[in-house]
Coordinates of N, CA and C in Angstrom, one line a residue:
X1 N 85.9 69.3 80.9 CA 86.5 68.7 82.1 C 88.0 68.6 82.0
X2 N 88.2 68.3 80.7 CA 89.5 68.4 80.8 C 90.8 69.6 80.4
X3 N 90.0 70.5 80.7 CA 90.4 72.4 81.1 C 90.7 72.2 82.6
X4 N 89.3 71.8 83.3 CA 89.2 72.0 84.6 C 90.3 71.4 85.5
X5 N 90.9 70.0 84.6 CA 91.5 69.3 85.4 C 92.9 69.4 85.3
X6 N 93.3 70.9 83.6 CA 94.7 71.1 83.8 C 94.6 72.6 85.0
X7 N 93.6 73.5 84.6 CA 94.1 74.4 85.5 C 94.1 73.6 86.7
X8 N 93.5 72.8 87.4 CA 93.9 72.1 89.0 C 95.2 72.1 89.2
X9 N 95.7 71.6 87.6 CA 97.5 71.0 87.4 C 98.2 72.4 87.9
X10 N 97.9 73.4 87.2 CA 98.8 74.2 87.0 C 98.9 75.3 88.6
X11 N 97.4 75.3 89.0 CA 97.4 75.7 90.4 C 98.6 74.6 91.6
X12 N 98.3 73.6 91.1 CA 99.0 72.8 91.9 C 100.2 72.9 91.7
X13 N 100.7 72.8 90.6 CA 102.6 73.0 90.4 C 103.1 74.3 91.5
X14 N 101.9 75.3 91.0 CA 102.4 76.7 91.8 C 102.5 76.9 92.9
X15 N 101.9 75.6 93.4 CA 102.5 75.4 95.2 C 103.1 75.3 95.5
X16 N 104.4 74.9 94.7 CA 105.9 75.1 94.9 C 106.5 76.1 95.0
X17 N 106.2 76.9 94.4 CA 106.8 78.2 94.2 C 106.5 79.1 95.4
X18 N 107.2 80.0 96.1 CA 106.9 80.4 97.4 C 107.6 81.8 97.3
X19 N 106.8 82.8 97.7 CA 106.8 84.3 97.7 C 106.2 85.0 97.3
X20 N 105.3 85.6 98.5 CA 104.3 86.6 98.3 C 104.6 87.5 97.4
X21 N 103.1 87.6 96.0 CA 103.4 88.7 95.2 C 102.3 89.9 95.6
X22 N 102.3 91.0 95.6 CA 101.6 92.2 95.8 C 100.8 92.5 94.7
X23 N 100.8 92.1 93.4 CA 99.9 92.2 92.3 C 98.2 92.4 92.9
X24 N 97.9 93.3 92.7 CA 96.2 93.7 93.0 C 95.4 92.3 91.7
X25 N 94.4 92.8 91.8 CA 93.4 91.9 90.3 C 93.8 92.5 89.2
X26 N 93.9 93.4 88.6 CA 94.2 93.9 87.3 C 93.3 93.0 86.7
X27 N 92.3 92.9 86.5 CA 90.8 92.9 85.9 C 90.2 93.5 86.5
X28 N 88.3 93.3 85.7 CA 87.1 93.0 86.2 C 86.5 91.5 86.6
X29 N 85.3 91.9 86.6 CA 84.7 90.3 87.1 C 84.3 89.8 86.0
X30 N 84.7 90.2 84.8 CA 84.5 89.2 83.7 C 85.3 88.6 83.2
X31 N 85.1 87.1 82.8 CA 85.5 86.0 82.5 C 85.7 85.9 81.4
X32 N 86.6 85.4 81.4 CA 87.5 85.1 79.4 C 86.8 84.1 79.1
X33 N 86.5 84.5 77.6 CA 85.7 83.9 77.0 C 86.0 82.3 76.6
X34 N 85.7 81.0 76.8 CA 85.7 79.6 76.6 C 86.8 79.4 75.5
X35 N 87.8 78.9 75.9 CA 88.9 78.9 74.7 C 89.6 79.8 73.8
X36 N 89.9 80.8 74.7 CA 90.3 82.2 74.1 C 91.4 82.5 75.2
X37 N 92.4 83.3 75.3 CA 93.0 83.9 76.4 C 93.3 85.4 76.4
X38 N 94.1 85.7 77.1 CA 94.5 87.2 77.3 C 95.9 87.1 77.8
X39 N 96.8 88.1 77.6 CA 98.5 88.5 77.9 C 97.9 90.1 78.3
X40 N 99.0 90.2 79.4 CA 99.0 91.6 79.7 C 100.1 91.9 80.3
X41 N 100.5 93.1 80.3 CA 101.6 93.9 81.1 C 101.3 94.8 81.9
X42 N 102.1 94.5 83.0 CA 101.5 95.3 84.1 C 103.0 95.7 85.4
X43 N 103.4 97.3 85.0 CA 103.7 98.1 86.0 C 103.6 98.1 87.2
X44 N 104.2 97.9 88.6 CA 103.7 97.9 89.7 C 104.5 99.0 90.8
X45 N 104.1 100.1 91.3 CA 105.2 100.2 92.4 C 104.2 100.0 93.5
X46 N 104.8 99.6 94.6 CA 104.5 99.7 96.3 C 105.2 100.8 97.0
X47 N 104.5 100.7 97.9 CA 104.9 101.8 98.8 C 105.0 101.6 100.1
X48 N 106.6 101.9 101.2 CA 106.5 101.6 102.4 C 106.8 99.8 102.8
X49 N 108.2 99.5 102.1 CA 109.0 100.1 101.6 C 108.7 100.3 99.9
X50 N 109.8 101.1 99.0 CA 109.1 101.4 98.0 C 109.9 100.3 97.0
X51 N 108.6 99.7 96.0 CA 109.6 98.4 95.5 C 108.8 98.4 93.9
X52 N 109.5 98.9 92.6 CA 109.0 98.3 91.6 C 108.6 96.6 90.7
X53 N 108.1 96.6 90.1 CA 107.7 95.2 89.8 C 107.2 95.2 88.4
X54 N 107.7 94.6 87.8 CA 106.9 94.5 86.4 C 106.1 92.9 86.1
X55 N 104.8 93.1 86.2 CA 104.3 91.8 86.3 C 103.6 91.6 84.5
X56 N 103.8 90.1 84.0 CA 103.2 89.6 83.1 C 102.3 88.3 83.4
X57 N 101.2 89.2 82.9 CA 99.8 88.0 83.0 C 99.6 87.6 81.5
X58 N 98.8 85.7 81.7 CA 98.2 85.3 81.4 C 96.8 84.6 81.7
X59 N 96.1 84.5 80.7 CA 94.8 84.0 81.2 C 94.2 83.3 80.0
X60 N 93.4 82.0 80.3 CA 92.4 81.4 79.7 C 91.2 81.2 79.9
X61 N 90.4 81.3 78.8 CA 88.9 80.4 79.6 C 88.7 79.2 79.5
X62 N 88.7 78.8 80.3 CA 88.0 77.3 80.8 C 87.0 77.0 80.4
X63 N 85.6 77.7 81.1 CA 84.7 77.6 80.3 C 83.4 78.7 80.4
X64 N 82.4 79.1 79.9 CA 81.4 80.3 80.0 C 81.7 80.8 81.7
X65 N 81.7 80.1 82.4 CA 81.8 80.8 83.8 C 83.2 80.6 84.9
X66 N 84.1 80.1 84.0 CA 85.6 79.9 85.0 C 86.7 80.5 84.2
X67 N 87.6 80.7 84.7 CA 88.9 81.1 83.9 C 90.1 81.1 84.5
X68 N 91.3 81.0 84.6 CA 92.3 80.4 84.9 C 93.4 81.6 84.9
X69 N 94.0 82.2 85.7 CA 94.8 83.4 85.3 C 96.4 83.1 86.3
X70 N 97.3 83.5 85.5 CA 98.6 83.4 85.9 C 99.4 84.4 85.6
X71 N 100.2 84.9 86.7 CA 101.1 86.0 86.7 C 102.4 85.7 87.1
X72 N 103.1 86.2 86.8 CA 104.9 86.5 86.4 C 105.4 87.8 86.8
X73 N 106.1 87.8 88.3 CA 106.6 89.5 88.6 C 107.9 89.6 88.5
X74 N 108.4 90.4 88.2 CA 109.9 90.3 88.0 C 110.3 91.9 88.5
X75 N 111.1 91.9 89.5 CA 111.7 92.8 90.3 C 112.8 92.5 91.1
X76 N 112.9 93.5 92.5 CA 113.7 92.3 93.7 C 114.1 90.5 93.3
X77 N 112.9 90.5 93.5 CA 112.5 88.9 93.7 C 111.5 88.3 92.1
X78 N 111.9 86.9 92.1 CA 110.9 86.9 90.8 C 109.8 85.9 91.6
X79 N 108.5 86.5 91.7 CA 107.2 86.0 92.1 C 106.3 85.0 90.8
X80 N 105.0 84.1 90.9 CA 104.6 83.5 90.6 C 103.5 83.2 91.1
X81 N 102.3 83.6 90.3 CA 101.1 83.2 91.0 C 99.7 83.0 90.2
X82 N 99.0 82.2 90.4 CA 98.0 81.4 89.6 C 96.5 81.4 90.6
X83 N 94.9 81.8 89.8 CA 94.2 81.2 90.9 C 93.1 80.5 89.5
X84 N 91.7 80.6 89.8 CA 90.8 80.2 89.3 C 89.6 81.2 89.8
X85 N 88.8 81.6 88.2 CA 88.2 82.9 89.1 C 86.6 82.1 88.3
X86 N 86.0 82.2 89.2 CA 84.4 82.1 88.8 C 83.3 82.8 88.9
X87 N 82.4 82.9 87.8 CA 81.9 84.2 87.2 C 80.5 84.3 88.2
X88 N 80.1 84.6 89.2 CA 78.8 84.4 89.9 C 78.2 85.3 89.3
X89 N 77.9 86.4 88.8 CA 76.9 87.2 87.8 C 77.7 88.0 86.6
X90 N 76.9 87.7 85.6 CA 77.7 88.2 84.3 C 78.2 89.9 84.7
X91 N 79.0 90.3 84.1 CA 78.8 91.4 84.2 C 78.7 92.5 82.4
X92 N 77.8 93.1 83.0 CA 76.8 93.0 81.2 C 76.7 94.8 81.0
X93 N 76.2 94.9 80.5 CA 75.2 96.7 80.7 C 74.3 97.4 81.2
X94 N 73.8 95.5 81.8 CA 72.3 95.8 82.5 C 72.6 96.4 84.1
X95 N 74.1 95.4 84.1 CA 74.2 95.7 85.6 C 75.2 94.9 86.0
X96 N 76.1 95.0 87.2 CA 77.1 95.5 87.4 C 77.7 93.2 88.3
X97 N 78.9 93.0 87.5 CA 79.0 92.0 87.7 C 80.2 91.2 88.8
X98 N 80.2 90.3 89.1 CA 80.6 89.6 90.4 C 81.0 88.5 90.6
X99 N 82.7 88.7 90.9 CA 83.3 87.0 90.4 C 84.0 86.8 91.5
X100 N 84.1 85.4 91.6 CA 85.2 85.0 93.0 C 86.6 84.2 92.4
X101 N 87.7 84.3 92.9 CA 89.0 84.2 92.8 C 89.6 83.6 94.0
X102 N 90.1 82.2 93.5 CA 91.1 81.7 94.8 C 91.9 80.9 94.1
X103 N 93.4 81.0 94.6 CA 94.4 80.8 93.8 C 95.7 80.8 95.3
X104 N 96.8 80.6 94.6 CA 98.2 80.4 95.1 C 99.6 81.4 94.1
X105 N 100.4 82.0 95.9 CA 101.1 82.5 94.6 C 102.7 82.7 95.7
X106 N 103.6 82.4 95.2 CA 104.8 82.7 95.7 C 106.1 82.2 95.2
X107 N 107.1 81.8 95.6 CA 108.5 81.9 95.4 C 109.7 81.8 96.5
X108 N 109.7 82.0 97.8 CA 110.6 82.1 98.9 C 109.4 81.3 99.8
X109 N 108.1 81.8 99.6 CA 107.5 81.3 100.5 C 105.9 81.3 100.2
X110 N 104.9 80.5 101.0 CA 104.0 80.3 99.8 C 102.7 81.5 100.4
X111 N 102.2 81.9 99.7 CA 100.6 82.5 100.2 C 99.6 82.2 99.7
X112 N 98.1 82.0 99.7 CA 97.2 81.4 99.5 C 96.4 82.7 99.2
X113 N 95.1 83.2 97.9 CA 94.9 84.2 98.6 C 93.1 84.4 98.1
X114 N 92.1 84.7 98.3 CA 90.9 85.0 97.7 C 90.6 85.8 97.3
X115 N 89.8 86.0 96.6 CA 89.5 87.4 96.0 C 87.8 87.7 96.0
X116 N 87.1 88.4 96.0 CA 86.0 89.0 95.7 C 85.8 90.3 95.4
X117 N 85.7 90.0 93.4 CA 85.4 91.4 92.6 C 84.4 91.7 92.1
X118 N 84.1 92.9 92.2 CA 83.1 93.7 91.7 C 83.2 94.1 90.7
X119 N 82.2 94.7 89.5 CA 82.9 95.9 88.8 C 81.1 95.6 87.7
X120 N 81.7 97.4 87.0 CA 80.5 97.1 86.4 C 81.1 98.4 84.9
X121 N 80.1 97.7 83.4 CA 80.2 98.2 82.6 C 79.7 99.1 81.9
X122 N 80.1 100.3 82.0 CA 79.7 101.4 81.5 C 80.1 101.6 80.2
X123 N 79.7 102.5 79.5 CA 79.8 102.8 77.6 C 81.1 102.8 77.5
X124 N 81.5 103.9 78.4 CA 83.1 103.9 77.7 C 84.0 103.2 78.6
X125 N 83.9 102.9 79.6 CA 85.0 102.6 80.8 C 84.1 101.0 81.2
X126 N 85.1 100.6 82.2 CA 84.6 99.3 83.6 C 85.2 99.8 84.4
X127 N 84.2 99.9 86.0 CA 85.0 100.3 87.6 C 84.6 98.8 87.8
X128 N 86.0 99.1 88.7 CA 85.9 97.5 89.4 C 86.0 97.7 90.8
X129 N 86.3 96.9 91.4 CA 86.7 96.8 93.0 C 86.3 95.6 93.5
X130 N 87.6 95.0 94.6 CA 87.6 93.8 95.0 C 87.9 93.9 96.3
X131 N 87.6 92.9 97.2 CA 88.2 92.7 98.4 C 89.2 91.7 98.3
X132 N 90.5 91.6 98.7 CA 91.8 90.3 98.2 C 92.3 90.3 99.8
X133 N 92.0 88.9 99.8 CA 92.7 88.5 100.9 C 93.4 87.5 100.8
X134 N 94.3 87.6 101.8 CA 95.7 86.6 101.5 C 96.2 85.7 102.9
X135 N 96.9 85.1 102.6 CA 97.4 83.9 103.8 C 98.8 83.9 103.5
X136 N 99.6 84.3 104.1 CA 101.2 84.6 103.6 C 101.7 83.4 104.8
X137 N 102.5 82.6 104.5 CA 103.3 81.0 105.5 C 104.4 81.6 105.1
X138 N 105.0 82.6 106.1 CA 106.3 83.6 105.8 C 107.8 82.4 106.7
X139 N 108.8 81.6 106.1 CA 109.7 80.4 107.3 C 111.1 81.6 108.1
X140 N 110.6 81.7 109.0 CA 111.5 82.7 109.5 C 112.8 81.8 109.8
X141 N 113.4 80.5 109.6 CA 114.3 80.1 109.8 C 114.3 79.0 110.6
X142 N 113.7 79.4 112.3 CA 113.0 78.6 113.3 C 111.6 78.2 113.6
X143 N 110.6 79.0 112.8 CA 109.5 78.5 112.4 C 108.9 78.8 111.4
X144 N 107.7 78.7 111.2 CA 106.8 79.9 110.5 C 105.8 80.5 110.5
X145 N 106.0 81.7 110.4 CA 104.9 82.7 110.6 C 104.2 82.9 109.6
X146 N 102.8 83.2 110.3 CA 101.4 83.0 109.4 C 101.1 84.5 109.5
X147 N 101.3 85.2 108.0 CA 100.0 86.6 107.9 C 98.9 86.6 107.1
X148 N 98.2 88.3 107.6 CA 96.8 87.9 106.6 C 97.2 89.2 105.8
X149 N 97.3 89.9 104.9 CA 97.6 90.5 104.4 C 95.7 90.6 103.8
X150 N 95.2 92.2 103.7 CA 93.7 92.2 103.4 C 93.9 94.0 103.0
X151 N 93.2 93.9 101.6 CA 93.4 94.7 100.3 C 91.8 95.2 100.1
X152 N 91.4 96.2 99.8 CA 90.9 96.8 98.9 C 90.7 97.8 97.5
X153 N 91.0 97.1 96.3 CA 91.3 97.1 95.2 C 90.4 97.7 94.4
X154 N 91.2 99.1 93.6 CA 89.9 100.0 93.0 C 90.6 100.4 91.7
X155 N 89.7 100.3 90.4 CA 90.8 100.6 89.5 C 89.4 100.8 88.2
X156 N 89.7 101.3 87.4 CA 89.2 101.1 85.8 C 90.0 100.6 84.8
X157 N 89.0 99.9 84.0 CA 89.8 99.6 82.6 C 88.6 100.4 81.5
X158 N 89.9 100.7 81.1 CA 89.6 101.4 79.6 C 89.7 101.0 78.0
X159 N 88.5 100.5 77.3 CA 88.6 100.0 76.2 C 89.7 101.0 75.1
X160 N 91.0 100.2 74.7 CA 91.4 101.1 73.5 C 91.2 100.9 72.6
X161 N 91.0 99.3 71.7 CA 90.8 99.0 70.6 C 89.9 97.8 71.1
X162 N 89.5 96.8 69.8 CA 88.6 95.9 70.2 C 89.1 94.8 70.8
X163 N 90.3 94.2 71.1 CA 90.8 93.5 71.9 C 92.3 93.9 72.6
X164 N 91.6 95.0 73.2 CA 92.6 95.5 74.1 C 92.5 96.6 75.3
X165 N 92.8 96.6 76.0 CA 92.4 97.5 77.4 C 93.5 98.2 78.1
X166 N 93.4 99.9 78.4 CA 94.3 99.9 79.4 C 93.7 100.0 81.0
X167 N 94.8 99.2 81.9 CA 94.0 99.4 83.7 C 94.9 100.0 84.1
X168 N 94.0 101.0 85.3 CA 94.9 101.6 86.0 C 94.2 100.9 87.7
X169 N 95.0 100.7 88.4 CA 94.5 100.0 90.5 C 95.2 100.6 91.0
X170 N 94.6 101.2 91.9 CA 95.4 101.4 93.5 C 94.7 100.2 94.3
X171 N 95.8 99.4 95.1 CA 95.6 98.4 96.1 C 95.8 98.7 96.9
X172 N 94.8 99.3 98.3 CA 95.0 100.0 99.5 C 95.0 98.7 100.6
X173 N 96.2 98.8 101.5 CA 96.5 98.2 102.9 C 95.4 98.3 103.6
X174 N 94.5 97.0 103.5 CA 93.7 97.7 105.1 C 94.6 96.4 106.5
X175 N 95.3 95.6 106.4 CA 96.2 95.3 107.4 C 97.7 95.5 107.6
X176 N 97.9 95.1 108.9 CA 99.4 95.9 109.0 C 100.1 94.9 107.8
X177 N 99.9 93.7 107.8 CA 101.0 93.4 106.8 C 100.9 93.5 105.1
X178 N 99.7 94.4 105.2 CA 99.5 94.3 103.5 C 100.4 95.9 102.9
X179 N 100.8 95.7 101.9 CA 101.7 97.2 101.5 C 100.5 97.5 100.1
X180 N 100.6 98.8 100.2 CA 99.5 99.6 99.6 C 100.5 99.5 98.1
X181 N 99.7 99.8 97.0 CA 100.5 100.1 95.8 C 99.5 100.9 94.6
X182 N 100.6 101.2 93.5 CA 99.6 101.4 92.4 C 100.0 101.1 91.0
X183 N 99.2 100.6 89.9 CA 99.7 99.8 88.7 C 98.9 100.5 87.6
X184 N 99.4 100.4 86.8 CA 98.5 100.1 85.5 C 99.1 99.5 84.2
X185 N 98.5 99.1 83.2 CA 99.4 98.3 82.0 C 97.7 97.7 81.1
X186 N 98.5 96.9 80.2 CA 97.7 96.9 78.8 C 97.5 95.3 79.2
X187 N 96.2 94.7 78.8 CA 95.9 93.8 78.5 C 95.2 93.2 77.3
X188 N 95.8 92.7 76.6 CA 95.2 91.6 75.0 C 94.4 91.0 75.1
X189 N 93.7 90.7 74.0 CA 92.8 89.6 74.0 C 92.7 89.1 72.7
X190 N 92.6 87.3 72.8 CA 92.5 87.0 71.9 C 91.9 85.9 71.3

């Protein structure tokens, strides 16, 4: 309970922080193991306009079916963003698993965003894919403007050693205000 009630914490501080970050999932639908976490590096360009980003994640487990993940983008602008992802079916070998993600993430301005990922584990590789939608509260000066920014997110991770993975995502625009991109980078585990 008292995981559950710092990640609340840490989602909550991030509500301060305001500016849309473009980071796709860089996972799968599986959940960090209960008292363990993960660091990763992760590459980003966008496209249209064209804008690099180098984002650093962390993540913990909470507990067998939650986990807590936070990211750090550093480019243009330095972004910040945190959600809470819950594991609705394992994802195993038998078959192919399914987690939901909702979280907060910004810096100039704040967005809200959800996630629903797919993905499934094969011998050598994980395909994933998610649908990520977002709520961007953009303060144009005189008021503020509300977008939905809405993503379809397709990528593999690749086992290199035993606690370690490389991913590669393309995050495809499916609305006018979402910007398409592509990433990949290394994630730890430990």
């Amino acid at each position: 309970m008292k995981r559950i009630l710092m990640a609340l914490l840490l989602v909550g501080f991030t509500t301060t922080l305001l500016q849309p970050a473009q980071a796709g999932v860089f996972g799968t639908a599986g959940i960090i193991k209960s008292g363990h976490f993960a660091l990763g590096l992760e590459p980003e360009i966008t496209f249209s306009p064209s804008e690099f980003m180098l984002f650093i994640h962390g993540g913990l487990g909470l507990t067998s079916r939650i986990d807590l993940d936070l990211k750090i983008g550093l480019g243009a602008d330095t972004v910040f963003g945190a959600d809470v992802e819950f594991g609705l079916i394992p994802d195993t070998k038998r078959g192919p698993g399914l987690s939901f993600a909702a979280g907060v993430h910004g810096s100039d301005n704040l967005g809200l965003d959800a996630t629903l990922l797919l993905s499934n584990n094969f011998r050598t590789f994980n395909l994933f894919g998610a649908l990520d939608a977002d709520i961007e509260f953009v303060d144009t000066g005189d008021d503020t403007e509300i977008f939905f920014p809405l993503y379809v997110d397709i990528g593999v991770a690749i086992p290199i050693a035993s606690q370690m993975e490389f991913l590669l995502e393309g995050n495809i625009g499916i609305t006018d205000a979402a910007v398409s991109s592509l990433s990949g980078g290394i994630m730890f585990y430990f």
